[in-house]
Amino acid sequence: MADSTIANLPDGTTVEATDRIPVERSPYGAGQNRYITPVQLETYLAVLAFKTIAVSGQSDVVADAKGDTLTLAAGAGMSITTNAGSDTITFASSITQYTDELAQDAVGTILTDGNTVNFTYADATPSITAEVITQMSITSDGSGIKLSGDAASPGNSKYYGTNGSGTKGFYDLPGGGGGSDIGTVLFTQLGQSTVLASTTTWASPGSTNFNGTDGNRKMPLPVGGTLKNLYVRTNNAQPGDAGITITLRKNGVAQSLAVTIAAGSAAGTFSDTTNTVTVVAGDYIDLQFANSSTNTSAQFLGVSMLLV
């Protein structure tokens, strides 16, 4: 249409802004002009309407004829109601709208406690708290699961357990500074054997008597470590003229770990808990008994030492 065209009629006729339209009665009063222009008619009638309904991405809905009816259809989860009296159309959704409260309640009902986790739902807060179920020596804090009396860096040679007061925690391994030792006891049971006057003889861990030949009692060690705490027990007194010395030998060489029973010493237990000897797997060890007395020595019941 040209800029001055008001409308195109169905028969092809155009209505221009300057045209005069005859009317039976002038809207401007008696005796006035009985013609009206289209612009005046539009102002008088004040009729506004849409011929085409457009939805983005959809085909247009276009009126096919004068008096055509536009039908509104409710989709899934929606209802449409009309009110002729108030000239209103109401669109309502039938889908449940989840509020925060409904969502929290729904989640709270599906959480199930397990053997290791317990859930607590507090509706008023709202909050859901998950707590690890602990027992015995297992506990937890803000950092996670831990042992009762746990330590971030307990150090080397430690064990987890209880002390003398029953307090749980990490403590020194025996032999690692705790005041006692765990290791292998090397034991020689001699059954009241004696050493002849002014004689040197040998025994080894596990043997039950002496052997007078140097080297016949050497015992190979299957593991390395430290030999310490040499103990000797006698059944009667050492002769009063001289003592006897029991010395640990490694690979045929006398070591510092040794016990001397002085002349005239009564029956008892004698020890060296000061000196130590380092050994490796494959080393040979034996015990040398050197009796300085001109008499038969005291009777020996047994000798023991610790390998740690």
PDB file of C-alpha atoms in Angstrom:
ATOM      1  CA  MET A   1       0.000   0.000   0.000  1.00  0.00           C
ATOM      2  CA  ALA A   2       1.008   3.603  -0.592  1.00  0.00           C
ATOM      3  CA  ASP A   3       1.725   5.786   2.443  1.00  0.00           C
ATOM      4  CA  SER A   4      -1.734   7.397   2.075  1.00  0.00           C
ATOM      5  CA  THR A   5      -3.582   4.058   1.746  1.00  0.00           C
ATOM      6  CA  ILE A   6      -5.698   3.179   4.783  1.00  0.00           C
ATOM      7  CA  ALA A   7      -6.834  -0.302   3.679  1.00  0.00           C
ATOM      8  CA  ASN A   8      -7.273  -2.705   0.767  1.00  0.00           C
ATOM      9  CA  LEU A   9     -10.842  -4.000   0.554  1.00  0.00           C
ATOM     10  CA  PRO A  10     -11.596  -7.649  -0.351  1.00  0.00           C
ATOM     11  CA  ASP A  11     -12.793  -6.610  -3.843  1.00  0.00           C
ATOM     12  CA  GLY A  12      -9.450  -4.949  -4.562  1.00  0.00           C
ATOM     13  CA  THR A  13     -10.563  -1.407  -3.867  1.00  0.00           C
ATOM     14  CA  THR A  14      -8.120   0.777  -1.967  1.00  0.00           C
ATOM     15  CA  VAL A  15      -9.188   3.280   0.615  1.00  0.00           C
ATOM     16  CA  GLU A  16      -7.076   6.401   0.700  1.00  0.00           C
ATOM     17  CA  ALA A  17      -6.697   8.788   3.607  1.00  0.00           C
ATOM     18  CA  THR A  18      -8.276  11.589   1.538  1.00  0.00           C
ATOM     19  CA  ASP A  19     -11.376   9.630   0.430  1.00  0.00           C
ATOM     20  CA  ARG A  20     -14.819  10.781   1.641  1.00  0.00           C
ATOM     21  CA  ILE A  21     -17.174   8.070   2.902  1.00  0.00           C
ATOM     22  CA  PRO A  22     -20.914   8.860   2.937  1.00  0.00           C
ATOM     23  CA  VAL A  23     -22.708   8.168   6.229  1.00  0.00           C
ATOM     24  CA  GLU A  24     -26.411   8.201   7.167  1.00  0.00           C
ATOM     25  CA  ARG A  25     -25.724  10.345  10.165  1.00  0.00           C
ATOM     26  CA  SER A  26     -22.825  12.624  10.741  1.00  0.00           C
ATOM     27  CA  PRO A  27     -20.938  12.018  13.953  1.00  0.00           C
ATOM     28  CA  TYR A  28     -20.453  15.745  14.159  1.00  0.00           C
ATOM     29  CA  GLY A  29     -24.110  16.704  14.767  1.00  0.00           C
ATOM     30  CA  ALA A  30     -27.218  17.697  12.821  1.00  0.00           C
ATOM     31  CA  GLY A  31     -26.743  19.723   9.695  1.00  0.00           C
ATOM     32  CA  GLN A  32     -23.110  18.819   9.505  1.00  0.00           C
ATOM     33  CA  ASN A  33     -21.324  17.217   6.594  1.00  0.00           C
ATOM     34  CA  ARG A  34     -22.669  13.669   5.911  1.00  0.00           C
ATOM     35  CA  TYR A  35     -19.361  12.488   4.656  1.00  0.00           C
ATOM     36  CA  ILE A  36     -16.410  11.249   6.719  1.00  0.00           C
ATOM     37  CA  THR A  37     -12.870  10.442   5.794  1.00  0.00           C
ATOM     38  CA  PRO A  38     -11.336   7.025   6.593  1.00  0.00           C
ATOM     39  CA  VAL A  39      -9.066   8.647   9.161  1.00  0.00           C
ATOM     40  CA  GLN A  40     -12.072  10.185  10.873  1.00  0.00           C
ATOM     41  CA  LEU A  41     -13.896   6.830  10.712  1.00  0.00           C
ATOM     42  CA  GLU A  42     -10.952   5.003  12.290  1.00  0.00           C
ATOM     43  CA  THR A  43     -10.848   7.555  15.088  1.00  0.00           C
ATOM     44  CA  TYR A  44     -14.586   7.327  15.608  1.00  0.00           C
ATOM     45  CA  LEU A  45     -14.839   3.566  15.645  1.00  0.00           C
ATOM     46  CA  ALA A  46     -11.485   3.075  17.479  1.00  0.00           C
ATOM     47  CA  VAL A  47     -11.332  -0.547  16.306  1.00  0.00           C
ATOM     48  CA  LEU A  48      -7.918  -2.267  16.754  1.00  0.00           C
ATOM     49  CA  ALA A  49      -7.358  -5.964  15.933  1.00  0.00           C
ATOM     50  CA  PHE A  50      -4.658  -8.510  15.039  1.00  0.00           C
ATOM     51  CA  LYS A  51      -5.137 -10.603  11.968  1.00  0.00           C
ATOM     52  CA  THR A  52      -2.014 -12.772  12.531  1.00  0.00           C
ATOM     53  CA  ILE A  53      -0.830 -14.553  15.712  1.00  0.00           C
ATOM     54  CA  ALA A  54       2.896 -15.296  15.526  1.00  0.00           C
ATOM     55  CA  VAL A  55       4.983 -17.555  17.806  1.00  0.00           C
ATOM     56  CA  SER A  56       8.752 -17.691  17.368  1.00  0.00           C
ATOM     57  CA  GLY A  57       9.779 -20.940  15.720  1.00  0.00           C
ATOM     58  CA  GLN A  58       6.139 -21.888  14.893  1.00  0.00           C
ATOM     59  CA  SER A  59       3.868 -21.348  11.904  1.00  0.00           C
ATOM     60  CA  ASP A  60       1.654 -18.230  12.028  1.00  0.00           C
ATOM     61  CA  VAL A  61      -2.032 -18.475  12.925  1.00  0.00           C
ATOM     62  CA  VAL A  62      -3.873 -16.259  10.391  1.00  0.00           C
ATOM     63  CA  ALA A  63      -7.580 -15.376  10.348  1.00  0.00           C
ATOM     64  CA  ASP A  64      -9.167 -17.023   7.288  1.00  0.00           C
ATOM     65  CA  ALA A  65     -12.281 -14.830   7.165  1.00  0.00           C
ATOM     66  CA  LYS A  66     -14.149 -12.118   9.020  1.00  0.00           C
ATOM     67  CA  GLY A  67     -15.515 -13.597  12.220  1.00  0.00           C
ATOM     68  CA  ASP A  68     -12.927 -16.406  12.273  1.00  0.00           C
ATOM     69  CA  THR A  69     -12.436 -17.914  15.769  1.00  0.00           C
ATOM     70  CA  LEU A  70      -9.060 -18.298  17.542  1.00  0.00           C
ATOM     71  CA  THR A  71      -9.090 -21.481  19.668  1.00  0.00           C
ATOM     72  CA  LEU A  72      -6.706 -21.827  22.631  1.00  0.00           C
ATOM     73  CA  ALA A  73      -5.705 -25.432  23.486  1.00  0.00           C
ATOM     74  CA  ALA A  74      -4.196 -26.502  26.833  1.00  0.00           C
ATOM     75  CA  GLY A  75      -0.957 -28.462  26.638  1.00  0.00           C
ATOM     76  CA  ALA A  76       0.306 -31.130  29.008  1.00  0.00           C
ATOM     77  CA  GLY A  77       0.241 -30.033  32.610  1.00  0.00           C
ATOM     78  CA  MET A  78      -1.820 -26.930  31.866  1.00  0.00           C
ATOM     79  CA  SER A  79      -5.483 -25.909  32.036  1.00  0.00           C
ATOM     80  CA  ILE A  80      -7.336 -22.957  30.481  1.00  0.00           C
ATOM     81  CA  THR A  81     -10.496 -21.435  31.972  1.00  0.00           C
ATOM     82  CA  THR A  82     -12.625 -18.518  30.788  1.00  0.00           C
ATOM     83  CA  ASN A  83     -14.927 -16.070  32.543  1.00  0.00           C
ATOM     84  CA  ALA A  84     -17.415 -14.412  30.241  1.00  0.00           C
ATOM     85  CA  GLY A  85     -18.545 -12.024  32.946  1.00  0.00           C
ATOM     86  CA  SER A  86     -15.089 -10.569  33.549  1.00  0.00           C
ATOM     87  CA  ASP A  87     -13.851 -11.217  30.019  1.00  0.00           C
ATOM     88  CA  THR A  88     -10.820 -13.118  31.314  1.00  0.00           C
ATOM     89  CA  ILE A  89      -8.911 -16.188  30.226  1.00  0.00           C
ATOM     90  CA  THR A  90      -6.869 -17.953  32.921  1.00  0.00           C
ATOM     91  CA  PHE A  91      -3.930 -20.232  32.218  1.00  0.00           C
ATOM     92  CA  ALA A  92      -2.976 -22.550  35.114  1.00  0.00           C
ATOM     93  CA  SER A  93      -0.253 -25.162  35.455  1.00  0.00           C
ATOM     94  CA  SER A  94      -1.167 -28.526  36.991  1.00  0.00           C
ATOM     95  CA  ILE A  95       2.513 -29.450  37.494  1.00  0.00           C
ATOM     96  CA  THR A  96       3.625 -29.374  41.133  1.00  0.00           C
ATOM     97  CA  GLN A  97       6.055 -26.551  41.691  1.00  0.00           C
ATOM     98  CA  TYR A  98       8.836 -27.688  44.029  1.00  0.00           C
ATOM     99  CA  THR A  99       9.613 -25.193  46.740  1.00  0.00           C
ATOM    100  CA  ASP A 100      12.812 -25.428  48.749  1.00  0.00           C
ATOM    101  CA  GLU A 101      10.813 -27.048  51.556  1.00  0.00           C
ATOM    102  CA  LEU A 102       9.308 -29.719  49.300  1.00  0.00           C
ATOM    103  CA  ALA A 103      12.709 -30.474  47.771  1.00  0.00           C
ATOM    104  CA  GLN A 104      14.299 -30.815  51.196  1.00  0.00           C
ATOM    105  CA  ASP A 105      11.547 -33.106  52.439  1.00  0.00           C
ATOM    106  CA  ALA A 106      11.827 -35.265  49.316  1.00  0.00           C
ATOM    107  CA  VAL A 107      15.591 -35.665  49.676  1.00  0.00           C
ATOM    108  CA  GLY A 108      15.306 -36.257  53.418  1.00  0.00           C
ATOM    109  CA  THR A 109      12.994 -39.238  52.927  1.00  0.00           C
ATOM    110  CA  ILE A 110      15.254 -41.055  50.444  1.00  0.00           C
ATOM    111  CA  LEU A 111      18.455 -40.875  52.518  1.00  0.00           C
ATOM    112  CA  THR A 112      18.988 -44.172  54.311  1.00  0.00           C
ATOM    113  CA  ASP A 113      21.412 -44.879  57.138  1.00  0.00           C
ATOM    114  CA  GLY A 114      24.070 -47.494  56.423  1.00  0.00           C
ATOM    115  CA  ASN A 115      26.451 -49.532  58.527  1.00  0.00           C
ATOM    116  CA  THR A 116      29.035 -46.755  58.467  1.00  0.00           C
ATOM    117  CA  VAL A 117      27.063 -43.529  57.823  1.00  0.00           C
ATOM    118  CA  ASN A 118      24.155 -41.987  59.716  1.00  0.00           C
ATOM    119  CA  PHE A 119      22.013 -39.197  58.171  1.00  0.00           C
ATOM    120  CA  THR A 120      20.138 -36.613  60.252  1.00  0.00           C
ATOM    121  CA  TYR A 121      17.562 -34.344  58.572  1.00  0.00           C
ATOM    122  CA  ALA A 122      16.629 -31.156  60.420  1.00  0.00           C
ATOM    123  CA  ASP A 123      13.555 -29.670  58.748  1.00  0.00           C
ATOM    124  CA  ALA A 124      13.626 -26.391  60.664  1.00  0.00           C
ATOM    125  CA  THR A 125      17.200 -25.464  59.740  1.00  0.00           C
ATOM    126  CA  PRO A 126      16.978 -26.932  57.045  1.00  0.00           C
ATOM    127  CA  SER A 127      19.994 -29.224  56.880  1.00  0.00           C
ATOM    128  CA  ILE A 128      21.071 -32.811  56.266  1.00  0.00           C
ATOM    129  CA  THR A 129      24.050 -34.000  58.331  1.00  0.00           C
ATOM    130  CA  ALA A 130      26.019 -37.141  57.488  1.00  0.00           C
ATOM    131  CA  GLU A 131      28.021 -38.614  60.347  1.00  0.00           C
ATOM    132  CA  VAL A 132      30.454 -41.517  60.155  1.00  0.00           C
ATOM    133  CA  ILE A 133      29.550 -44.240  62.635  1.00  0.00           C
ATOM    134  CA  THR A 134      32.610 -44.896  64.786  1.00  0.00           C
ATOM    135  CA  GLN A 135      33.425 -47.503  67.377  1.00  0.00           C
ATOM    136  CA  MET A 136      36.281 -48.875  69.475  1.00  0.00           C
ATOM    137  CA  SER A 137      39.525 -47.133  68.463  1.00  0.00           C
ATOM    138  CA  ILE A 138      38.016 -45.329  65.445  1.00  0.00           C
ATOM    139  CA  THR A 139      36.832 -41.744  65.862  1.00  0.00           C
ATOM    140  CA  SER A 140      36.473 -38.637  63.680  1.00  0.00           C
ATOM    141  CA  ASP A 141      36.733 -34.870  63.719  1.00  0.00           C
ATOM    142  CA  GLY A 142      36.540 -32.023  61.225  1.00  0.00           C
ATOM    143  CA  SER A 143      39.511 -33.451  59.321  1.00  0.00           C
ATOM    144  CA  GLY A 144      38.033 -36.933  58.860  1.00  0.00           C
ATOM    145  CA  ILE A 145      38.303 -40.421  60.306  1.00  0.00           C
ATOM    146  CA  LYS A 146      41.203 -41.142  62.649  1.00  0.00           C
ATOM    147  CA  LEU A 147      42.366 -43.377  65.486  1.00  0.00           C
ATOM    148  CA  SER A 148      41.802 -42.389  69.091  1.00  0.00           C
ATOM    149  CA  GLY A 149      45.026 -40.748  70.179  1.00  0.00           C
ATOM    150  CA  ASP A 150      46.178 -40.488  66.561  1.00  0.00           C
ATOM    151  CA  ALA A 151      49.137 -38.357  65.494  1.00  0.00           C
ATOM    152  CA  ALA A 152      49.886 -36.738  62.133  1.00  0.00           C
ATOM    153  CA  SER A 153      53.558 -37.737  62.328  1.00  0.00           C
ATOM    154  CA  PRO A 154      54.062 -40.404  64.992  1.00  0.00           C
ATOM    155  CA  GLY A 155      57.679 -40.979  63.936  1.00  0.00           C
ATOM    156  CA  ASN A 156      59.648 -44.122  63.204  1.00  0.00           C
ATOM    157  CA  SER A 157      59.617 -47.395  65.133  1.00  0.00           C
ATOM    158  CA  LYS A 158      56.249 -46.770  66.758  1.00  0.00           C
ATOM    159  CA  TYR A 159      53.287 -48.999  67.476  1.00  0.00           C
ATOM    160  CA  TYR A 160      49.644 -48.076  68.013  1.00  0.00           C
ATOM    161  CA  GLY A 161      48.199 -49.371  71.242  1.00  0.00           C
ATOM    162  CA  THR A 162      47.911 -48.483  74.896  1.00  0.00           C
ATOM    163  CA  ASN A 163      50.389 -47.429  77.519  1.00  0.00           C
ATOM    164  CA  GLY A 164      50.512 -48.541  81.143  1.00  0.00           C
ATOM    165  CA  SER A 165      47.494 -46.352  81.909  1.00  0.00           C
ATOM    166  CA  GLY A 166      45.419 -47.783  79.061  1.00  0.00           C
ATOM    167  CA  THR A 167      45.612 -44.580  77.002  1.00  0.00           C
ATOM    168  CA  LYS A 168      45.485 -45.211  73.262  1.00  0.00           C
ATOM    169  CA  GLY A 169      48.108 -43.680  71.011  1.00  0.00           C
ATOM    170  CA  PHE A 170      51.489 -44.219  69.346  1.00  0.00           C
ATOM    171  CA  TYR A 171      54.323 -45.436  71.527  1.00  0.00           C
ATOM    172  CA  ASP A 172      57.933 -46.509  71.095  1.00  0.00           C
ATOM    173  CA  LEU A 173      58.492 -50.047  69.929  1.00  0.00           C
ATOM    174  CA  PRO A 174      60.340 -52.115  72.496  1.00  0.00           C
ATOM    175  CA  GLY A 175      63.944 -51.828  71.434  1.00  0.00           C
ATOM    176  CA  GLY A 176      63.235 -48.476  69.772  1.00  0.00           C
ATOM    177  CA  GLY A 177      63.750 -46.362  72.880  1.00  0.00           C
ATOM    178  CA  GLY A 178      60.868 -47.626  74.976  1.00  0.00           C
ATOM    179  CA  GLY A 179      63.046 -49.209  77.663  1.00  0.00           C
ATOM    180  CA  SER A 180      62.579 -52.870  76.656  1.00  0.00           C
ATOM    181  CA  ASP A 181      63.381 -55.080  73.683  1.00  0.00           C
ATOM    182  CA  ILE A 182      61.596 -57.465  71.371  1.00  0.00           C
ATOM    183  CA  GLY A 183      63.892 -59.809  69.495  1.00  0.00           C
ATOM    184  CA  THR A 184      65.199 -63.379  69.382  1.00  0.00           C
ATOM    185  CA  VAL A 185      66.628 -64.999  72.484  1.00  0.00           C
ATOM    186  CA  LEU A 186      69.652 -67.169  71.748  1.00  0.00           C
ATOM    187  CA  PHE A 187      69.816 -69.770  74.521  1.00  0.00           C
ATOM    188  CA  THR A 188      72.440 -72.306  75.525  1.00  0.00           C
ATOM    189  CA  GLN A 189      71.352 -74.950  78.029  1.00  0.00           C
ATOM    190  CA  LEU A 190      74.418 -76.495  79.669  1.00  0.00           C
ATOM    191  CA  GLY A 191      72.857 -78.701  82.367  1.00  0.00           C
ATOM    192  CA  GLN A 192      75.507 -78.166  85.117  1.00  0.00           C
ATOM    193  CA  SER A 193      78.439 -78.560  82.726  1.00  0.00           C
ATOM    194  CA  THR A 194      81.836 -77.428  84.034  1.00  0.00           C
ATOM    195  CA  VAL A 195      85.108 -76.241  82.536  1.00  0.00           C
ATOM    196  CA  LEU A 196      88.261 -78.075  83.525  1.00  0.00           C
ATOM    197  CA  ALA A 197      91.003 -76.336  85.435  1.00  0.00           C
ATOM    198  CA  SER A 198      93.020 -73.780  83.421  1.00  0.00           C
ATOM    199  CA  THR A 199      91.052 -74.719  80.278  1.00  0.00           C
ATOM    200  CA  THR A 200      89.367 -72.843  77.444  1.00  0.00           C
ATOM    201  CA  THR A 201      86.366 -74.411  75.762  1.00  0.00           C
ATOM    202  CA  TRP A 202      83.481 -73.351  73.542  1.00  0.00           C
ATOM    203  CA  ALA A 203      79.712 -73.540  73.295  1.00  0.00           C
ATOM    204  CA  SER A 204      77.109 -72.076  70.955  1.00  0.00           C
ATOM    205  CA  PRO A 205      73.473 -71.014  71.178  1.00  0.00           C
ATOM    206  CA  GLY A 206      71.424 -74.168  71.070  1.00  0.00           C
ATOM    207  CA  SER A 207      74.209 -76.521  72.183  1.00  0.00           C
ATOM    208  CA  THR A 208      73.894 -78.528  75.418  1.00  0.00           C
ATOM    209  CA  ASN A 209      77.587 -79.027  76.258  1.00  0.00           C
ATOM    210  CA  PHE A 210      81.091 -77.749  75.664  1.00  0.00           C
ATOM    211  CA  ASN A 211      83.503 -78.636  72.880  1.00  0.00           C
ATOM    212  CA  GLY A 212      87.226 -78.280  73.402  1.00  0.00           C
ATOM    213  CA  THR A 213      88.082 -77.722  69.732  1.00  0.00           C
ATOM    214  CA  ASP A 214      88.094 -74.117  68.575  1.00  0.00           C
ATOM    215  CA  GLY A 215      85.600 -73.668  65.756  1.00  0.00           C
ATOM    216  CA  ASN A 216      83.455 -76.732  66.396  1.00  0.00           C
ATOM    217  CA  ARG A 217      80.719 -74.641  68.044  1.00  0.00           C
ATOM    218  CA  LYS A 218      80.469 -71.814  65.488  1.00  0.00           C
ATOM    219  CA  MET A 219      76.826 -71.157  64.574  1.00  0.00           C
ATOM    220  CA  PRO A 220      75.861 -69.156  61.422  1.00  0.00           C
ATOM    221  CA  LEU A 221      73.253 -66.404  61.854  1.00  0.00           C
ATOM    222  CA  PRO A 222      70.355 -66.346  59.353  1.00  0.00           C
ATOM    223  CA  VAL A 223      69.637 -62.647  59.951  1.00  0.00           C
ATOM    224  CA  GLY A 224      71.522 -59.537  60.943  1.00  0.00           C
ATOM    225  CA  GLY A 225      70.978 -57.289  63.925  1.00  0.00           C
ATOM    226  CA  THR A 226      72.511 -56.478  67.270  1.00  0.00           C
ATOM    227  CA  LEU A 227      73.535 -58.966  69.936  1.00  0.00           C
ATOM    228  CA  LYS A 228      73.169 -57.670  73.486  1.00  0.00           C
ATOM    229  CA  ASN A 229      72.229 -58.521  77.070  1.00  0.00           C
ATOM    230  CA  LEU A 230      74.458 -61.546  77.696  1.00  0.00           C
ATOM    231  CA  TYR A 231      73.329 -63.518  80.792  1.00  0.00           C
ATOM    232  CA  VAL A 232      75.103 -66.466  82.475  1.00  0.00           C
ATOM    233  CA  ARG A 233      73.694 -68.583  85.312  1.00  0.00           C
ATOM    234  CA  THR A 234      75.752 -70.846  87.610  1.00  0.00           C
ATOM    235  CA  ASN A 235      74.656 -73.600  89.936  1.00  0.00           C
ATOM    236  CA  ASN A 236      77.440 -73.301  92.542  1.00  0.00           C
ATOM    237  CA  ALA A 237      80.391 -71.100  93.478  1.00  0.00           C
ATOM    238  CA  GLN A 238      83.409 -70.387  91.296  1.00  0.00           C
ATOM    239  CA  PRO A 239      86.678 -71.552  92.965  1.00  0.00           C
ATOM    240  CA  GLY A 240      88.330 -68.923  95.092  1.00  0.00           C
ATOM    241  CA  ASP A 241      91.715 -68.831  93.358  1.00  0.00           C
ATOM    242  CA  ALA A 242      90.601 -67.326  90.031  1.00  0.00           C
ATOM    243  CA  GLY A 243      87.615 -66.401  87.958  1.00  0.00           C
ATOM    244  CA  ILE A 244      86.206 -67.469  84.589  1.00  0.00           C
ATOM    245  CA  THR A 245      85.296 -65.271  81.591  1.00  0.00           C
ATOM    246  CA  ILE A 246      82.568 -66.007  79.027  1.00  0.00           C
ATOM    247  CA  THR A 247      83.098 -64.045  75.791  1.00  0.00           C
ATOM    248  CA  LEU A 248      81.031 -63.781  72.610  1.00  0.00           C
ATOM    249  CA  ARG A 249      83.075 -64.381  69.473  1.00  0.00           C
ATOM    250  CA  LYS A 250      82.112 -63.314  65.939  1.00  0.00           C
ATOM    251  CA  ASN A 251      83.795 -65.090  63.060  1.00  0.00           C
ATOM    252  CA  GLY A 252      86.448 -66.408  65.489  1.00  0.00           C
ATOM    253  CA  VAL A 253      87.241 -62.985  66.974  1.00  0.00           C
ATOM    254  CA  ALA A 254      86.483 -62.103  70.608  1.00  0.00           C
ATOM    255  CA  GLN A 255      83.987 -59.237  71.023  1.00  0.00           C
ATOM    256  CA  SER A 256      83.311 -56.733  73.794  1.00  0.00           C
ATOM    257  CA  LEU A 257      80.148 -58.553  74.912  1.00  0.00           C
ATOM    258  CA  ALA A 258      81.460 -60.664  77.809  1.00  0.00           C
ATOM    259  CA  VAL A 259      80.758 -61.748  81.398  1.00  0.00           C
ATOM    260  CA  THR A 260      83.434 -62.331  84.048  1.00  0.00           C
ATOM    261  CA  ILE A 261      82.613 -64.383  87.122  1.00  0.00           C
ATOM    262  CA  ALA A 262      85.081 -63.407  89.788  1.00  0.00           C
ATOM    263  CA  ALA A 263      86.938 -65.877  91.984  1.00  0.00           C
ATOM    264  CA  GLY A 264      84.816 -67.190  94.810  1.00  0.00           C
ATOM    265  CA  SER A 265      81.534 -65.815  93.364  1.00  0.00           C
ATOM    266  CA  ALA A 266      78.531 -67.657  94.752  1.00  0.00           C
ATOM    267  CA  ALA A 267      75.984 -69.335  92.515  1.00  0.00           C
ATOM    268  CA  GLY A 268      73.855 -66.769  90.701  1.00  0.00           C
ATOM    269  CA  THR A 269      73.140 -64.875  87.499  1.00  0.00           C
ATOM    270  CA  PHE A 270      75.800 -62.666  85.919  1.00  0.00           C
ATOM    271  CA  SER A 271      75.302 -60.324  82.964  1.00  0.00           C
ATOM    272  CA  ASP A 272      76.666 -57.750  80.533  1.00  0.00           C
ATOM    273  CA  THR A 273      73.862 -55.347  79.584  1.00  0.00           C
ATOM    274  CA  THR A 274      76.197 -52.577  78.439  1.00  0.00           C
ATOM    275  CA  ASN A 275      78.101 -53.836  75.422  1.00  0.00           C
ATOM    276  CA  THR A 276      76.569 -54.734  72.048  1.00  0.00           C
ATOM    277  CA  VAL A 277      77.808 -56.471  68.901  1.00  0.00           C
ATOM    278  CA  THR A 278      76.529 -55.785  65.390  1.00  0.00           C
ATOM    279  CA  VAL A 279      76.120 -58.827  63.147  1.00  0.00           C
ATOM    280  CA  VAL A 280      74.972 -59.537  59.619  1.00  0.00           C
ATOM    281  CA  ALA A 281      73.379 -62.595  58.101  1.00  0.00           C
ATOM    282  CA  GLY A 282      76.022 -65.280  57.622  1.00  0.00           C
ATOM    283  CA  ASP A 283      78.243 -64.249  60.519  1.00  0.00           C
ATOM    284  CA  TYR A 284      79.439 -67.103  62.758  1.00  0.00           C
ATOM    285  CA  ILE A 285      79.129 -66.762  66.521  1.00  0.00           C
ATOM    286  CA  ASP A 286      80.162 -68.909  69.477  1.00  0.00           C
ATOM    287  CA  LEU A 287      80.821 -68.520  73.221  1.00  0.00           C
ATOM    288  CA  GLN A 288      84.298 -68.914  74.648  1.00  0.00           C
ATOM    289  CA  PHE A 289      84.683 -70.103  78.302  1.00  0.00           C
ATOM    290  CA  ALA A 290      88.180 -69.366  79.667  1.00  0.00           C
ATOM    291  CA  ASN A 291      88.663 -70.785  83.199  1.00  0.00           C
ATOM    292  CA  SER A 292      91.658 -69.170  84.922  1.00  0.00           C
ATOM    293  CA  SER A 293      91.271 -71.257  88.065  1.00  0.00           C
ATOM    294  CA  THR A 294      93.490 -74.242  88.739  1.00  0.00           C
ATOM    295  CA  ASN A 295      90.313 -75.976  89.818  1.00  0.00           C
ATOM    296  CA  THR A 296      87.219 -77.084  87.953  1.00  0.00           C
ATOM    297  CA  SER A 297      84.906 -74.145  87.346  1.00  0.00           C
ATOM    298  CA  ALA A 298      81.483 -73.545  88.725  1.00  0.00           C
ATOM    299  CA  GLN A 299      78.632 -75.539  87.184  1.00  0.00           C
ATOM    300  CA  PHE A 300      76.889 -73.722  84.328  1.00  0.00           C
ATOM    301  CA  LEU A 301      73.137 -74.046  83.918  1.00  0.00           C
ATOM    302  CA  GLY A 302      72.645 -71.853  80.885  1.00  0.00           C
ATOM    303  CA  VAL A 303      73.640 -68.801  78.820  1.00  0.00           C
ATOM    304  CA  SER A 304      71.325 -66.452  76.892  1.00  0.00           C
ATOM    305  CA  MET A 305      71.556 -63.275  74.819  1.00  0.00           C
ATOM    306  CA  LEU A 306      69.226 -61.172  72.704  1.00  0.00           C
ATOM    307  CA  LEU A 307      69.352 -60.585  68.946  1.00  0.00           C
ATOM    308  CA  VAL A 308      67.414 -57.466  67.901  1.00  0.00           C
TER     309      VAL A 308
END
